[in-house]
């Protein structure tokens, strides 16, 4: 059986807890590998290694660090197939999806921040003084030090490197706690870091769970200067509390309950294609996924009929089967959660347009975490499935009659991550987009990314923004230097 170890100070090490947990294949429940759980002493060793490694790393010039991070990106490309296979096995997602999104973005995250870090100016002011001679104020950026990175299972390599790349580019060291469900690509990246010449201690990986395990040990460790976290809103609240006593800085990308707003003047083909992706991609396990769809009344019936036809045409299967568009959910536990929402929708009187259960799967995969793509109508905001994040391949669809009404509906949520608007009327697009209270609005698209733009959520969807210069804001301290002339 393959063993996945912690990666501390450039070496693979067994955790001192002497405990291995199973990494399961969501397609059939088989054990892919056993993973060494880090003890509190291992987390301490990782943080100390990071502190030492960071001193050397921070002394390098931006250009030197940038060259090494480009080698990391090249190293991911060179081992593309290994990363791809590992990500597909851990998550069960279709190979085509991971090959087009997860793995290329892993490499792209390193390239963009390697290039960006030397090219962002800081502010400077010429300031008047009473003696008439003046002063010059200018700011410099210093790395924060040791960053704790806690990442989820839905896009493991993409979301982990989205944090690690800017943190390293800015001269920090990291201790990463990947999700216990998807530990493989984060571990593999350690080998790439060593091969690229990243100094030992700059990139560390500790495995384990949240409470009472590696995740909590990391958030409570006094040697960690800041925590960047992607995951559930409830987990964010626990981490925020753990960081409070030592006033540790946090950056949070949390849950969502994202609306799509479809106007009667949309290009219907594009709206359907985009909504199919935004609801069902990655089996609905994308924080930006659409779970609420509002459709203007004149096209409601047509839209529902077309989305139903597309949902029913989705081929479900395991990662490496040709033509597969949807894999299983991440785990049996998550399957039970999603099926619980499916049952609740029916109990609350929602009309099941399609799905609502477990699909038939062939052969030895009946133990997989499968669920059907599901669509409901006959819902309003009193229904649980229109309020809580399901994180599965499903949506509720409601008709609307006016812009004001749909803006109020879209904003009637405790989340504020993403929104898609479908209209061919440019004035309406601008007008409505500006009124949606969320961090990311797409017009006539979904998940179209430019890595220089601010990414993050409002309300319970997060704290702070990352992406481009906004990542530099989090991963560095700005220091002002005032020179009296
Ligand atoms: P999760 O919160 O259960 O786990 C995320 C990570 O936190 C894991 O590594 C886990 O081990 C760790 N963790 C759990 N409890 C902890 C604790 N008390 N202290 C420290 N670490 C702890 O999330 P998940 O189930 O892995 O991911 C799905 C969730 O993530 C969804 O809610 C989704 O919306 C959200 N998400 C948000 C974004 C975004 O960009 N906003 C992106 C991806 C996922
Ligand atoms: O594209 C990104 O940078 C990003 N953070 C995507 C998040 C997806 C959530 O599941």
Tab-separated table of N, CA and C and ligand atoms in Angstrom, residues 150-154 159 177-180 209-211 215-216 219 229-232 235 238-239 253-256 287 389 391 417 455, ligand 1:
chain	number	residue	atom	x	y	z
A	150	UNK	N	-4.430	26.396	4.686
A	150	UNK	CA	-5.355	25.274	4.948
A	150	UNK	C	-6.318	25.187	3.764
A	151	UNK	N	-6.318	24.040	3.093
A	151	UNK	CA	-7.030	23.988	1.812
A	151	UNK	C	-8.067	22.858	1.783
A	152	UNK	N	-9.047	22.987	0.864
A	152	UNK	CA	-10.151	22.018	0.781
A	152	UNK	C	-9.908	20.954	-0.286
A	153	UNK	N	-10.926	20.136	-0.537
A	153	UNK	CA	-10.759	18.975	-1.410
A	153	UNK	C	-11.325	19.154	-2.808
A	154	UNK	N	-12.014	20.243	-3.082
A	154	UNK	CA	-12.749	20.268	-4.359
A	154	UNK	C	-11.863	20.564	-5.572
A	159	UNK	N	-6.399	25.222	-5.665
A	159	UNK	CA	-6.666	26.138	-4.551
A	159	UNK	C	-5.482	26.241	-3.597
A	177	UNK	N	-1.643	22.528	5.128
A	177	UNK	CA	-2.451	21.412	5.618
A	177	UNK	C	-3.508	21.160	4.547
A	178	UNK	N	-3.256	20.168	3.650
A	178	UNK	CA	-4.263	19.868	2.628
A	178	UNK	C	-5.449	19.153	3.250
A	179	UNK	N	-6.527	19.085	2.510
A	179	UNK	CA	-7.674	18.322	3.011
A	179	UNK	C	-7.286	16.864	3.199
A	180	UNK	N	-7.790	16.269	4.245
A	180	UNK	CA	-7.552	14.847	4.516
A	180	UNK	C	-8.123	13.966	3.399
A	209	UNK	N	-6.419	16.080	10.107
A	209	UNK	CA	-7.799	16.545	10.077
A	209	UNK	C	-7.848	17.979	10.633
A	210	UNK	N	-9.070	18.426	10.950
A	210	UNK	CA	-9.218	19.774	11.489
A	210	UNK	C	-9.101	19.799	13.000
A	211	UNK	N	-10.259	19.738	13.707
A	211	UNK	CA	-10.228	19.848	15.167
A	211	UNK	C	-9.402	18.732	15.808
A	215	UNK	N	-4.827	20.530	11.461
A	215	UNK	CA	-5.412	21.829	11.121
A	215	UNK	C	-5.458	22.748	12.334
A	216	UNK	N	-5.981	22.212	13.426
A	216	UNK	CA	-6.079	23.044	14.642
A	216	UNK	C	-4.693	23.347	15.210
A	219	UNK	N	-3.336	26.286	13.298
A	219	UNK	CA	-3.958	27.602	13.541
A	219	UNK	C	-3.608	28.137	14.923
A	229	UNK	N	-7.051	30.509	4.346
A	229	UNK	CA	-7.933	29.337	4.438
A	229	UNK	C	-8.976	29.355	3.337
A	230	UNK	N	-9.206	28.214	2.739
A	230	UNK	CA	-10.333	28.036	1.826
A	230	UNK	C	-11.133	26.851	2.333
A	231	UNK	N	-12.425	27.052	2.521
A	231	UNK	CA	-13.252	25.954	3.005
A	231	UNK	C	-14.595	26.474	3.471
A	232	UNK	N	-15.222	25.684	4.307
A	232	UNK	CA	-16.578	26.002	4.760
A	232	UNK	C	-16.615	27.209	5.685
A	235	UNK	N	-16.058	26.352	9.347
A	235	UNK	CA	-14.653	26.107	9.675
A	235	UNK	C	-13.914	27.442	9.787
A	238	UNK	N	-14.301	28.856	13.167
A	238	UNK	CA	-13.448	28.186	14.173
A	238	UNK	C	-12.004	28.677	14.042
A	239	UNK	N	-11.535	28.819	12.814
A	239	UNK	CA	-10.143	29.254	12.602
A	239	UNK	C	-9.961	30.706	13.054
A	253	UNK	N	-11.496	32.334	2.025
A	253	UNK	CA	-12.388	32.097	0.885
A	253	UNK	C	-13.351	30.996	1.312
A	254	UNK	N	-14.624	31.354	1.503
A	254	UNK	CA	-15.568	30.451	2.186
A	254	UNK	C	-16.708	30.019	1.264
A	255	UNK	N	-17.796	29.632	1.856
A	255	UNK	CA	-18.893	29.034	1.090
A	255	UNK	C	-19.685	30.044	0.279
A	256	UNK	N	-20.629	29.526	-0.502
A	256	UNK	CA	-21.471	30.392	-1.329
A	256	UNK	C	-22.838	29.769	-1.541
A	287	UNK	N	-16.968	26.293	-5.232
A	287	UNK	CA	-17.538	27.321	-4.353
A	287	UNK	C	-18.332	28.347	-5.151
A	389	UNK	N	-25.962	26.141	1.515
A	389	UNK	CA	-25.045	25.620	0.491
A	389	UNK	C	-25.101	24.086	0.502
A	391	UNK	N	-23.499	22.150	-2.056
A	391	UNK	CA	-22.202	21.717	-2.604
A	391	UNK	C	-22.349	20.388	-3.340
A	417	UNK	N	-20.639	35.355	-2.626
A	417	UNK	CA	-19.426	34.995	-3.367
A	417	UNK	C	-19.532	35.365	-4.845
A	455	UNK	N	-10.188	38.432	-6.153
A	455	UNK	CA	-11.015	37.229	-5.988
A	455	UNK	C	-11.363	37.089	-4.515
B	1	LIG	P1	-13.773	22.290	5.236
B	1	LIG	O1	-13.967	23.614	5.865
B	1	LIG	O2	-14.484	21.119	5.810
B	1	LIG	O3	-12.247	21.868	5.224
B	1	LIG	C1	-11.261	22.702	4.636
B	1	LIG	C2	-9.943	22.448	5.338
B	1	LIG	O4	-10.028	22.905	6.687
B	1	LIG	C3	-9.530	20.981	5.393
B	1	LIG	O5	-8.141	20.909	5.163
B	1	LIG	C4	-9.882	20.605	6.825
B	1	LIG	O6	-9.122	19.530	7.325
B	1	LIG	C5	-9.549	21.894	7.557
B	1	LIG	N1	-10.223	22.078	8.843
B	1	LIG	C6	-11.448	21.648	9.216
B	1	LIG	N2	-11.731	22.065	10.479
B	1	LIG	C7	-10.652	22.771	10.908
B	1	LIG	C8	-10.329	23.457	12.126
B	1	LIG	N3	-11.182	23.509	13.144
B	1	LIG	N4	-9.130	24.070	12.209
B	1	LIG	C9	-8.259	24.047	11.177
B	1	LIG	N5	-8.506	23.405	10.010
B	1	LIG	C10	-9.691	22.785	9.865
B	1	LIG	O7	-14.143	22.500	3.693
B	1	LIG	P2	-14.220	21.395	2.569
B	1	LIG	O8	-15.398	20.519	2.897
B	1	LIG	O9	-12.881	20.780	2.398
B	1	LIG	O10	-14.530	22.271	1.267
B	1	LIG	C11	-15.826	22.612	0.859
B	1	LIG	C12	-16.180	24.001	1.327
B	1	LIG	O11	-15.180	24.919	0.919
B	1	LIG	C13	-17.468	24.530	0.739
B	1	LIG	O12	-18.176	25.227	1.719
B	1	LIG	C14	-16.999	25.502	-0.336
B	1	LIG	O13	-17.909	26.516	-0.667
B	1	LIG	C15	-15.769	26.055	0.292
B	1	LIG	N6	-14.861	26.583	-0.727
B	1	LIG	C16	-14.753	27.930	-0.876
B	1	LIG	C17	-13.925	28.462	-1.873
B	1	LIG	C18	-13.808	29.944	-2.115
B	1	LIG	O14	-12.945	30.338	-2.898
B	1	LIG	N7	-14.618	30.778	-1.515
B	1	LIG	C19	-13.203	27.595	-2.679
B	1	LIG	C20	-13.342	26.226	-2.490
B	1	LIG	C21	-14.168	25.730	-1.497
